[in-house]
Short mmCIF file of C-alpha atoms in Angstrom, two decimals:
data_model
loop_
_atom_site.label_atom_id
_atom_site.label_comp_id
_atom_site.label_asym_id
_atom_site.label_seq_id
_atom_site.Cartn_x
_atom_site.Cartn_y
_atom_site.Cartn_z
CA MET A 1 18.59 13.51 -20.57
CA SER A 2 20.60 15.54 -18.10
CA THR A 3 19.11 17.86 -15.51
CA SER A 4 21.05 20.88 -14.15
CA VAL A 5 20.46 22.77 -10.79
CA LEU A 6 21.67 26.13 -9.84
CA THR A 7 22.22 26.61 -6.12
CA ILE A 8 22.88 29.96 -4.42
CA ASP A 9 24.06 29.82 -0.80
CA ILE A 10 23.58 33.22 0.82
CA GLN A 11 25.87 33.60 3.92
CA GLN A 12 26.35 36.37 6.39
CA ASP A 13 29.37 37.58 4.70
CA GLN A 14 29.34 36.11 1.25
CA ILE A 15 27.40 34.28 -1.33
CA SER A 16 28.55 31.06 -2.87
CA SER A 17 27.05 29.38 -5.91
CA ALA A 18 27.20 26.14 -7.91
CA ILE A 19 25.78 24.43 -10.92
CA LEU A 20 25.31 20.60 -10.73
CA SER A 21 24.11 18.37 -13.44
CA GLN A 22 22.77 14.77 -13.49
CA GLY A 23 23.31 12.45 -16.40
CA LEU A 24 23.98 8.91 -17.16
CA LYS A 25 27.30 9.20 -15.31
CA GLY A 26 25.79 10.52 -12.24
CA ILE A 27 26.14 13.86 -10.63
CA ARG A 28 28.65 16.11 -11.87
CA ILE A 29 29.75 19.65 -10.59
CA VAL A 30 29.71 22.10 -13.76
CA GLU A 31 30.60 25.37 -12.30
CA THR A 32 31.22 27.14 -8.83
CA ALA A 33 31.50 30.72 -7.78
CA CYS A 34 31.88 32.68 -4.65
CA SER A 35 31.70 36.35 -3.88
CA PRO A 36 32.18 38.39 -0.72
CA MET A 37 29.22 40.43 0.34
CA VAL A 38 29.12 43.96 -1.02
CA GLU A 39 29.70 46.52 1.82
CA MET A 40 26.98 49.03 2.00
CA ALA A 41 26.15 52.02 4.29
CA GLU A 42 22.41 52.07 3.80
CA ALA A 43 20.03 51.01 6.58
CA ASP A 44 18.66 48.22 4.45
CA VAL A 45 22.16 46.72 4.07
CA PRO A 46 21.18 43.10 4.48
CA PHE A 47 18.97 43.04 1.44
CA GLN A 48 20.60 45.53 -0.85
CA ALA A 49 23.89 44.05 -0.18
CA VAL A 50 22.52 40.62 -1.37
CA LYS A 51 21.13 42.20 -4.53
CA LYS A 52 24.46 43.90 -5.40
CA THR A 53 26.40 40.87 -4.71
CA LEU A 54 24.06 38.45 -6.44
CA ILE A 55 23.84 40.23 -9.74
CA PRO A 56 27.33 39.91 -11.08
CA LEU A 57 27.45 36.47 -9.70
CA LEU A 58 24.51 35.31 -11.82
CA GLU A 59 26.05 37.01 -14.88
CA LYS A 60 29.11 34.84 -14.37
CA LEU A 61 27.22 31.67 -14.11
CA GLY A 62 24.86 32.28 -16.86
CA GLN A 63 21.32 30.85 -17.33
CA GLY A 64 21.99 27.22 -18.31
CA TYR A 65 20.07 25.64 -15.55
CA ASP A 66 16.66 23.79 -14.98
CA ARG A 67 15.87 24.44 -11.40
CA CYS A 68 17.17 26.91 -8.79
CA VAL A 69 17.64 26.30 -5.21
CA ILE A 70 18.48 29.34 -2.82
CA SER A 71 19.23 29.13 0.92
CA LEU A 72 18.87 32.00 3.37
CA PRO A 73 21.00 32.51 6.52
CA LEU A 74 19.70 30.40 9.33
CA SER A 75 19.42 33.52 11.60
CA CYS A 76 16.36 34.41 9.72
CA PHE A 77 14.52 31.38 10.75
CA PHE A 78 12.93 29.97 14.03
CA PHE A 79 13.09 26.09 14.48
CA ARG A 80 11.26 23.75 16.58
CA THR A 81 10.78 19.89 16.87
CA LEU A 82 7.22 19.20 17.44
CA ASP A 83 5.42 15.84 18.32
CA LEU A 84 2.24 16.32 16.33
CA PRO A 85 -0.97 14.46 16.83
CA PHE A 86 -1.44 13.51 13.16
CA LYS A 87 0.54 11.55 10.54
CA ASN A 88 -1.20 12.99 7.54
CA ARG A 89 0.55 15.94 5.93
CA LYS A 90 -2.81 17.82 5.04
CA LYS A 91 -3.95 17.68 8.81
CA ILE A 92 -0.55 18.76 9.99
CA SER A 93 -0.65 21.80 7.61
CA GLN A 94 -4.11 22.79 8.99
CA ILE A 95 -2.99 22.70 12.71
CA LEU A 96 0.76 23.71 12.47
CA SER A 97 0.12 27.41 13.28
CA LEU A 98 -1.94 26.40 16.30
CA GLU A 99 0.93 24.15 17.56
CA LEU A 100 3.58 26.73 16.83
CA GLU A 101 1.83 29.97 18.27
CA ARG A 102 3.03 29.54 21.85
CA TYR A 103 6.67 29.05 20.90
CA LEU A 104 7.06 31.87 18.13
CA PRO A 105 8.65 35.15 18.97
CA TRP A 106 6.55 36.77 16.40
CA PRO A 107 2.74 36.92 15.81
CA VAL A 108 1.66 33.80 14.23
CA GLU A 109 -0.07 35.76 11.39
CA ASP A 110 3.04 37.33 10.41
CA VAL A 111 4.98 34.09 9.99
CA ILE A 112 5.11 31.36 7.25
CA SER A 113 6.17 27.95 8.16
CA ASP A 114 7.10 24.61 6.66
CA PHE A 115 7.95 21.14 8.11
CA CYS A 116 9.81 17.96 7.39
CA LEU A 117 8.48 14.72 8.83
CA LEU A 118 10.68 12.66 11.04
CA PRO A 119 9.10 9.17 10.55
CA LYS A 120 12.16 7.09 11.77
CA ASN A 121 12.25 8.90 15.05
CA SER A 122 8.42 8.31 15.64
CA LYS A 123 8.06 4.83 14.31
CA ASP A 124 6.87 3.46 17.61
CA ALA A 125 4.08 5.98 17.78
CA PHE A 126 0.79 4.81 16.05
CA GLU A 127 -1.12 8.12 16.32
CA THR A 128 1.55 10.83 16.38
CA THR A 129 4.54 11.81 14.37
CA MET A 130 7.55 14.04 14.93
CA ALA A 131 8.37 16.94 12.53
CA GLY A 132 11.11 19.40 12.24
CA VAL A 133 9.47 22.94 11.69
CA ALA A 134 11.10 26.02 10.42
CA SER A 135 9.42 29.48 10.39
CA ILE A 136 10.35 32.78 8.84
CA GLN A 137 8.72 36.21 9.05
CA THR A 138 6.59 36.90 5.98
CA GLY A 139 7.98 40.41 5.44
CA HIS A 140 11.66 39.11 5.41
CA LEU A 141 10.78 36.40 3.03
CA GLU A 142 8.96 38.71 0.63
CA GLN A 143 11.77 41.10 0.66
CA PHE A 144 14.12 38.31 -0.42
CA LYS A 145 11.73 37.24 -3.15
CA THR A 146 11.60 40.82 -4.45
CA ILE A 147 15.44 40.90 -4.68
CA PHE A 148 15.54 37.50 -6.53
CA SER A 149 12.85 38.73 -8.95
CA GLU A 150 14.97 41.94 -9.70
CA CYS A 151 17.90 39.90 -10.20
CA GLY A 152 16.09 37.63 -12.76
CA VAL A 153 16.25 34.60 -10.82
CA HIS A 154 13.01 32.62 -9.88
CA PRO A 155 13.84 29.98 -7.30
CA ASP A 156 11.95 26.70 -7.21
CA VAL A 157 13.09 26.08 -3.63
CA ILE A 158 13.96 28.74 -0.95
CA THR A 159 15.28 26.85 2.14
CA ALA A 160 17.46 27.20 5.15
CA GLY A 161 21.17 27.82 4.77
CA SER A 162 24.23 28.07 7.16
CA GLY A 163 25.16 24.40 6.57
CA TYR A 164 21.71 22.91 6.41
CA GLY A 165 22.15 21.42 3.04
CA SER A 166 25.49 19.88 4.36
CA ALA A 167 23.88 18.51 7.40
CA LEU A 168 21.31 16.67 5.31
CA VAL A 169 24.01 15.15 3.22
CA TYR A 170 25.82 14.04 6.37
CA ALA A 171 22.65 12.63 7.92
CA GLY A 172 22.29 10.48 4.86
CA THR A 173 25.64 8.93 5.34
CA ALA A 174 25.76 8.75 9.15
CA ASP A 175 25.44 5.63 11.18
CA PRO A 176 21.69 5.09 11.51
CA ASP A 177 21.80 3.81 14.89
CA ALA A 178 24.00 6.66 16.27
CA PHE A 179 23.38 9.97 17.82
CA CYS A 180 25.71 12.58 16.27
CA LEU A 181 26.08 16.36 15.99
CA PHE A 182 26.75 18.37 12.92
CA ALA A 183 27.82 22.09 13.42
CA HIS A 184 28.41 24.72 10.84
CA VAL A 185 30.38 27.72 12.04
CA GLU A 186 30.27 31.13 10.32
CA PRO A 187 31.56 34.56 11.74
CA LEU A 188 29.83 35.13 15.03
CA LEU A 189 27.20 32.42 14.33
CA ALA A 190 27.09 28.60 14.72
CA SER A 191 24.31 26.45 13.49
CA VAL A 192 24.12 23.14 15.23
CA TYR A 193 22.16 19.95 13.92
CA ALA A 194 21.33 16.85 15.93
CA VAL A 195 21.22 13.65 13.86
CA ARG A 196 19.36 10.54 14.93
CA TRP A 197 18.31 7.51 12.69
CA GLY A 198 19.64 9.45 9.68
CA GLU A 199 17.31 12.51 10.20
CA LEU A 200 17.86 16.06 11.48
CA VAL A 201 15.86 15.94 14.72
CA PHE A 202 16.89 19.16 16.09
CA THR A 203 18.36 22.58 14.79
CA ARG A 204 19.53 25.57 16.44
CA THR A 205 21.57 28.63 15.93
CA VAL A 206 23.85 30.14 18.58
CA SER A 207 25.86 33.35 18.72
CA PHE A 208 29.27 32.91 20.30
CA ASP A 209 31.96 35.05 21.84
CA ALA A 210 34.24 36.36 19.21
CA ASP A 211 37.15 36.72 21.65
CA HIS A 212 36.70 33.14 23.09
CA PRO A 213 34.95 31.23 20.18
CA VAL A 214 36.16 27.71 21.09
CA PRO A 215 34.85 27.44 24.62
CA SER A 216 31.62 29.25 23.68
CA ILE A 217 30.95 26.84 20.75
CA THR A 218 31.83 23.74 22.71
CA LYS A 219 29.48 24.87 25.66
CA ASN A 220 26.61 25.19 23.19
CA LEU A 221 27.40 21.70 21.76
CA ILE A 222 26.91 20.31 25.26
CA HIS A 223 23.65 22.13 25.76
CA THR A 224 22.40 20.83 22.47
CA VAL A 225 23.09 17.19 23.49
CA LEU A 226 21.27 17.68 26.71
CA SER A 227 18.33 19.27 24.91
CA VAL A 228 18.05 16.51 22.43
CA ASN A 229 18.18 13.72 25.00
CA GLU A 230 15.29 15.45 26.85
CA MET A 231 13.07 15.09 23.82
CA PHE A 232 13.19 11.38 23.65
CA THR A 233 12.32 8.62 26.14
CA ASN A 234 15.54 6.65 24.98
CA PRO A 235 18.46 9.07 25.21
CA LEU A 236 21.55 7.99 23.32
CA GLU A 237 25.20 8.73 23.89
CA LEU A 238 26.88 11.14 21.67
CA LYS A 239 28.97 9.21 19.11
CA GLU A 240 30.51 11.78 16.78
CA ILE A 241 30.90 15.57 16.02
CA VAL A 242 31.22 16.72 12.64
CA LEU A 243 32.27 20.47 11.96
CA SER A 244 32.03 22.58 8.93
CA GLY A 245 32.29 26.31 8.22
CA THR A 246 34.14 29.29 6.75
CA VAL A 247 35.98 30.50 9.91
CA SER A 248 39.83 30.45 10.01
CA PHE A 249 39.92 28.78 13.56
CA LEU A 250 38.09 25.62 12.37
CA PRO A 251 41.14 23.31 12.77
CA THR A 252 41.70 24.65 16.38
CA LEU A 253 38.04 24.20 17.18
CA VAL A 254 38.26 20.68 15.93
CA ALA A 255 41.25 19.92 18.11
CA GLU A 256 39.93 21.68 21.25
CA THR A 257 36.45 20.17 21.04
CA GLU A 258 37.87 16.67 20.69
CA LYS A 259 40.05 17.25 23.69
CA GLU A 260 37.28 18.78 25.72
CA LEU A 261 34.42 16.28 24.98
CA ALA A 262 36.78 13.17 24.61
CA MET A 263 34.97 11.92 21.45
CA PRO A 264 35.90 11.79 17.68
CA VAL A 265 35.69 15.19 16.05
CA ARG A 266 36.20 15.70 12.37
CA VAL A 267 35.89 18.19 9.47
CA PHE A 268 33.07 17.63 7.00
CA ASP A 269 34.18 16.51 3.60
CA MET A 270 31.62 16.96 1.01
CA LEU A 271 33.43 14.76 -1.57
CA ILE A 272 33.16 11.76 0.99
CA GLY A 273 29.63 12.66 2.10
CA ALA A 274 28.37 12.72 -1.57
CA GLN A 275 30.09 9.52 -2.24
CA ARG A 276 33.34 11.03 -3.88
CA LEU A 277 31.64 13.56 -5.90
CA PRO A 278 34.44 14.76 -8.42
CA ILE A 279 35.21 18.53 -8.81
CA PRO A 280 36.58 19.26 -12.19
CA GLU A 281 39.62 21.53 -12.63
CA SER A 282 37.56 24.13 -14.54
CA VAL A 283 35.53 25.29 -11.45
CA SER A 284 36.41 28.01 -9.18
CA GLU A 285 39.37 27.97 -7.11
CA ASP A 286 37.56 29.27 -3.92
CA PRO A 287 38.34 27.35 -0.64
CA PRO A 288 36.17 24.18 -0.63
CA ASP A 289 34.67 25.00 2.77
CA VAL A 290 32.99 28.07 1.19
CA ILE A 291 31.19 26.23 -1.43
CA TRP A 292 30.45 22.80 0.35
CA ASN A 293 26.92 23.85 1.34
CA ALA A 294 26.17 25.16 -2.22
CA ILE A 295 27.09 21.89 -3.67
CA ALA A 296 25.30 19.95 -0.97
CA MET A 297 22.11 21.72 -1.76
CA GLY A 298 22.29 20.69 -5.39
CA VAL A 299 23.09 17.10 -4.42
CA ASN A 300 19.89 17.05 -2.26
CA GLU A 301 17.65 18.64 -4.90
CA ILE A 302 18.80 16.02 -7.49
CA LYS A 303 18.43 13.12 -5.09
CA GLY A 304 14.92 14.34 -3.89
CA VAL A 305 15.88 14.78 -0.29
CA GLU A 306 13.00 16.39 1.63
CA THR A 307 13.94 19.91 2.77
CA PHE A 308 12.22 22.97 3.98
CA ASN A 309 10.72 24.91 0.93
CA PHE A 310 9.37 28.53 1.24
CA SER A 311 9.03 29.29 -2.43
CA ARG A 312 5.59 27.71 -2.67
CA GLN A 313 6.28 27.21 -6.41
CA VAL A 314 4.67 23.83 -6.30
CA SER A 315 2.15 22.73 -8.79
CA ASP A 316 -1.39 22.05 -7.66
CA LEU A 317 -0.90 18.42 -8.56
CA ALA A 318 2.28 18.00 -6.56
CA LEU A 319 0.76 19.85 -3.47
CA PHE A 320 -2.36 17.68 -3.73
CA TYR A 321 -0.23 14.59 -3.76
CA GLN A 322 1.85 15.69 -0.80
CA GLU A 323 -1.30 16.45 1.20
CA ASN A 324 -3.02 13.33 0.23
CA LYS A 325 -0.20 10.96 -0.17
CA SER A 326 -1.52 8.26 2.20
CA SER A 327 -5.01 8.35 0.85
CA ILE A 328 -3.80 8.18 -2.77
CA LEU A 329 -1.59 5.11 -2.07
CA VAL A 330 -4.36 3.43 -0.21
CA SER A 331 -6.73 4.14 -3.17
CA ALA A 332 -4.14 3.05 -5.63
CA VAL A 333 -3.58 -0.40 -3.63
CA LEU A 334 -7.40 -0.95 -3.47
CA SER A 335 -7.83 -0.22 -7.10
CA PHE A 336 -5.11 -2.53 -7.96
CA PHE A 337 -6.58 -5.49 -5.93
CA LEU A 338 -10.05 -4.66 -7.51
CA PHE A 339 -8.60 -4.88 -10.91
CA LEU A 340 -6.90 -8.00 -10.08
CA ALA A 341 -9.99 -9.52 -8.67
CA TRP A 342 -12.05 -8.48 -11.77
CA THR A 343 -9.33 -9.97 -14.07
CA LEU A 344 -8.96 -13.26 -12.09
CA ASN A 345 -12.76 -13.74 -11.45
CA PRO A 346 -13.53 -15.24 -14.84
CA MET A 347 -10.73 -17.77 -14.50
CA VAL A 348 -11.77 -18.70 -11.03
CA GLN A 349 -15.32 -19.23 -12.19
CA MET A 350 -14.16 -21.30 -15.20
CA ASN A 351 -12.02 -23.39 -12.85
CA ARG A 352 -14.94 -23.85 -10.56
CA MET A 353 -17.31 -24.83 -13.24
CA GLU A 354 -14.77 -27.22 -14.67
CA ARG A 355 -14.51 -28.99 -11.35
CA GLN A 356 -18.42 -29.18 -11.12
CA ILE A 357 -18.54 -30.69 -14.52
CA GLU A 358 -15.91 -33.27 -13.44
CA GLN A 359 -17.97 -34.19 -10.44
CA LEU A 360 -21.12 -34.55 -12.58
CA ASP A 361 -19.23 -36.78 -15.03
CA THR A 362 -18.10 -39.00 -12.08
CA ARG A 363 -21.60 -39.29 -10.80
CA ILE A 364 -23.01 -40.17 -14.38
CA VAL A 365 -20.39 -42.88 -14.83
CA ARG A 366 -21.17 -44.20 -11.27
CA VAL A 367 -24.99 -44.35 -12.10
CA PHE A 368 -24.16 -45.91 -15.45
CA LYS A 369 -22.13 -48.61 -13.93
CA SER A 370 -24.76 -49.50 -11.23
CA CYS A 371 -27.54 -49.75 -13.93
CA PHE A 372 -25.38 -51.69 -16.51
CA PRO A 373 -22.55 -53.48 -14.70
CA ASP A 374 -21.88 -55.56 -17.77
CA VAL A 375 -20.69 -52.70 -19.84
CA THR A 376 -16.84 -52.29 -19.33
CA THR A 377 -16.00 -49.70 -21.93
CA ILE A 378 -17.61 -46.29 -21.19
CA VAL A 379 -16.89 -43.51 -23.60
CA ASP A 380 -20.01 -41.27 -23.51
CA PRO A 381 -22.16 -42.55 -20.53
CA VAL A 382 -25.20 -40.33 -21.20
CA HIS A 383 -25.45 -41.44 -24.88
CA GLN A 384 -24.68 -44.99 -24.08
CA MET A 385 -27.37 -44.96 -21.39
CA GLN A 386 -29.86 -43.49 -23.69
CA LEU A 387 -29.15 -46.28 -26.19
CA LYS A 388 -29.65 -48.92 -23.35
CA VAL A 389 -32.76 -47.50 -22.21
CA ALA A 390 -34.21 -47.36 -25.71
CA ALA A 391 -33.25 -50.95 -26.35
CA LEU A 392 -35.10 -51.99 -23.01
CA THR A 393 -38.06 -50.04 -24.05
CA GLU A 394 -38.14 -51.80 -27.51
CA LYS A 395 -37.60 -55.23 -25.86
CA LYS A 396 -40.63 -54.49 -23.59
CA ASN A 397 -43.01 -53.60 -26.29
CA LEU A 398 -41.97 -56.64 -28.25
CA ALA A 399 -42.53 -58.88 -25.05
CA VAL A 400 -45.94 -57.45 -24.86
CA PHE A 401 -46.93 -58.30 -28.35
CA ASP A 402 -45.23 -61.68 -28.21
CA GLY A 403 -47.28 -62.89 -25.21
CA TYR A 404 -44.59 -62.49 -22.67
CA PRO A 405 -45.41 -59.22 -20.82
CA LEU A 406 -43.09 -57.88 -18.19
CA CYS A 407 -44.27 -57.98 -14.44
CA ILE A 408 -44.38 -54.23 -14.23
CA ASP A 409 -46.75 -54.19 -17.29
CA VAL A 410 -48.98 -56.91 -15.68
CA LEU A 411 -49.17 -54.94 -12.36
CA ASN A 412 -50.05 -51.73 -14.38
CA GLU A 413 -52.89 -53.43 -16.22
CA ILE A 414 -54.26 -54.73 -12.75
CA SER A 415 -54.05 -51.29 -11.24
CA ASN A 416 -55.67 -49.58 -14.12
CA SER A 417 -58.57 -52.05 -14.23
CA LEU A 418 -59.66 -51.79 -10.65
CA PRO A 419 -61.76 -48.74 -9.52
CA PRO A 420 -60.73 -46.84 -6.38
CA SER A 421 -64.05 -47.79 -4.68
CA LEU A 422 -63.22 -51.46 -4.22
CA ASP A 423 -61.59 -52.21 -0.88
CA ILE A 424 -58.91 -54.77 -2.00
CA VAL A 425 -55.49 -55.31 -0.47
CA PHE A 426 -52.90 -57.43 -2.44
CA SER A 427 -50.44 -59.26 -0.11
CA ARG A 428 -48.77 -61.70 -2.61
CA PHE A 429 -47.84 -61.77 -6.29
CA VAL A 430 -46.26 -64.90 -7.71
CA ARG A 431 -45.47 -65.10 -11.56
CA ALA A 432 -44.81 -68.22 -13.44
CA GLU A 433 -44.17 -68.73 -17.06
CA ASN A 434 -47.87 -68.86 -18.19
CA ASN A 435 -49.85 -68.04 -14.90
CA LEU A 436 -50.07 -65.62 -12.09
CA ILE A 437 -51.07 -66.36 -8.53
CA VAL A 438 -52.50 -63.22 -6.67
CA THR A 439 -53.22 -63.39 -2.95
CA GLY A 440 -54.91 -60.82 -0.80
CA SER A 441 -58.03 -59.71 1.17
CA ALA A 442 -61.30 -57.81 0.54
CA ALA A 443 -64.00 -56.29 2.59
CA GLN A 444 -66.72 -58.66 1.34
CA PHE A 445 -67.31 -61.83 -0.92
CA ASN A 446 -69.06 -59.68 -3.65
CA THR A 447 -65.92 -57.43 -3.88
CA ILE A 448 -63.89 -60.51 -4.84
CA ASP A 449 -66.49 -61.33 -7.70
CA LYS A 450 -66.27 -57.73 -8.91
CA MET A 451 -62.54 -57.96 -9.08
CA LYS A 452 -62.78 -61.03 -11.04
CA ASN A 453 -65.19 -59.53 -13.51
CA HIS A 454 -62.67 -56.54 -14.00
CA PHE A 455 -59.69 -59.01 -14.61
CA LYS A 456 -61.65 -60.72 -17.31
CA ASN A 457 -61.71 -57.48 -19.42
CA ILE A 458 -57.85 -57.46 -19.31
CA ALA A 459 -56.46 -58.56 -22.68
CA LEU A 460 -53.37 -60.25 -21.20
CA PHE A 461 -55.40 -62.48 -18.89
CA LYS A 462 -56.68 -65.48 -20.75
CA GLU A 463 -58.55 -67.08 -17.77
CA VAL A 464 -59.23 -65.88 -14.21
CA ASP A 465 -60.32 -68.47 -11.31
CA ILE A 466 -61.05 -68.07 -7.72
CA HIS A 467 -59.15 -70.80 -5.94
CA SER A 468 -60.39 -69.88 -2.53
CA ALA A 469 -62.15 -67.25 -0.48
CA SER A 470 -62.72 -67.38 3.25
CA MET A 471 -63.56 -65.08 6.04
CA ASP A 472 -60.72 -64.29 8.52
CA LYS A 473 -62.20 -64.21 12.02
CA LYS A 474 -59.56 -62.03 13.41
CA ASP A 475 -59.31 -59.38 10.89
CA LYS A 476 -63.04 -59.56 9.77
CA ARG A 477 -61.90 -59.63 6.10
CA VAL A 478 -62.24 -62.09 3.28
CA THR A 479 -58.92 -63.56 2.19
CA PHE A 480 -58.73 -64.82 -1.41
CA ASN A 481 -56.47 -66.64 -3.71
CA LEU A 482 -56.74 -66.13 -7.54
CA LYS A 483 -55.02 -67.94 -10.37
CA ILE A 484 -54.64 -66.07 -13.54
CA VAL A 485 -53.76 -67.83 -16.84
CA LEU A 486 -51.48 -65.58 -19.07
#
């Protein structure tokens, strides 16, 4: 789907206009028009002349456009480049009037201002940023808006003119490491733009001597270079000067400036600056220099280049995004990582649990091999161990009933038959096939007799004899030796 943009460039002595469209084939110039400013004798000539010139121009172009961009003469504006204490657009908007108050030639309450950030020229600063600021008297701006409304046009963007759009196009194509000047010359007025790192870091308007325009403009160019280099801690050498404008002496100005300043000076070519933008044969036959800025304004609008905008016809959503852009981006990044963590967490947990299961399986197999080293094929160690334990338990029970009890069962019977009150200590337990030799010590001789009587009640013992019993003089205890027949 194509998008069309109407641009109106209000100059001091004429108004130029263009309609540009963007489609699958890129940017295309649809129509251009130019009309000299109507001469009037009234006191409010500047505004009424604009109205009477603009109405027939709009009738010629028609209403076939989606967005409208209008530029006002640069003489209506006050420009300043400021080093601000914030990087956030919302905070800058809140303190901008305070920063400008000491520089403005008008009361701050009678002024409306806008700014464009210069991030490339303040990239080394962590807490501050540079911004180009433009201000216009509210009364003048409202008068222009009233004229536009009476003419039936409702601009989406009201910005600076006098070559400002062309300067932005040139800045986007200039050497990013160079310091250059772009100057737009109209009758009795020159607009000078300083370009560094592909940004317009300085803007000024100067009046020149009509009788000696070339020396006057050259002098102001030199003053601009000195002013710009004072703004930065790392001054650069001027590399190139580009001139544009509607004055007849422009070729002479190019030659004389190049000779005077001993550096390359050339005329701005919008076709080259906009990547060879084609101009169809059906457009106006007005001189290209007259409509260059109108075309440049449309190119900037289509490409989304940041410009001054005094129309304030910005949606609440767009304004909120501009003022809170950094916070929104941070929130979006954090939300993305939170969503990513929430999505990946189950997979991480499953992977961790699988590793734990593998470790437990390895430990189970290791325990199984230590208990049953004769088993070489291990498929399900838990089930196989359960079967082995059940088999051993069954074998133990069978051994008790068959007259061949296990040693552990014999010791269990001995432990259960003796009461805790008897002071007896067993020191040796020797098991033969059919008998058992038990050696130990007791507190008294009758304790041994009581032990023997308790042993006779054990079903596993067929016969219990005391082989020996004697008093140990050193320990003062009776040592004994029992033989038990199983």
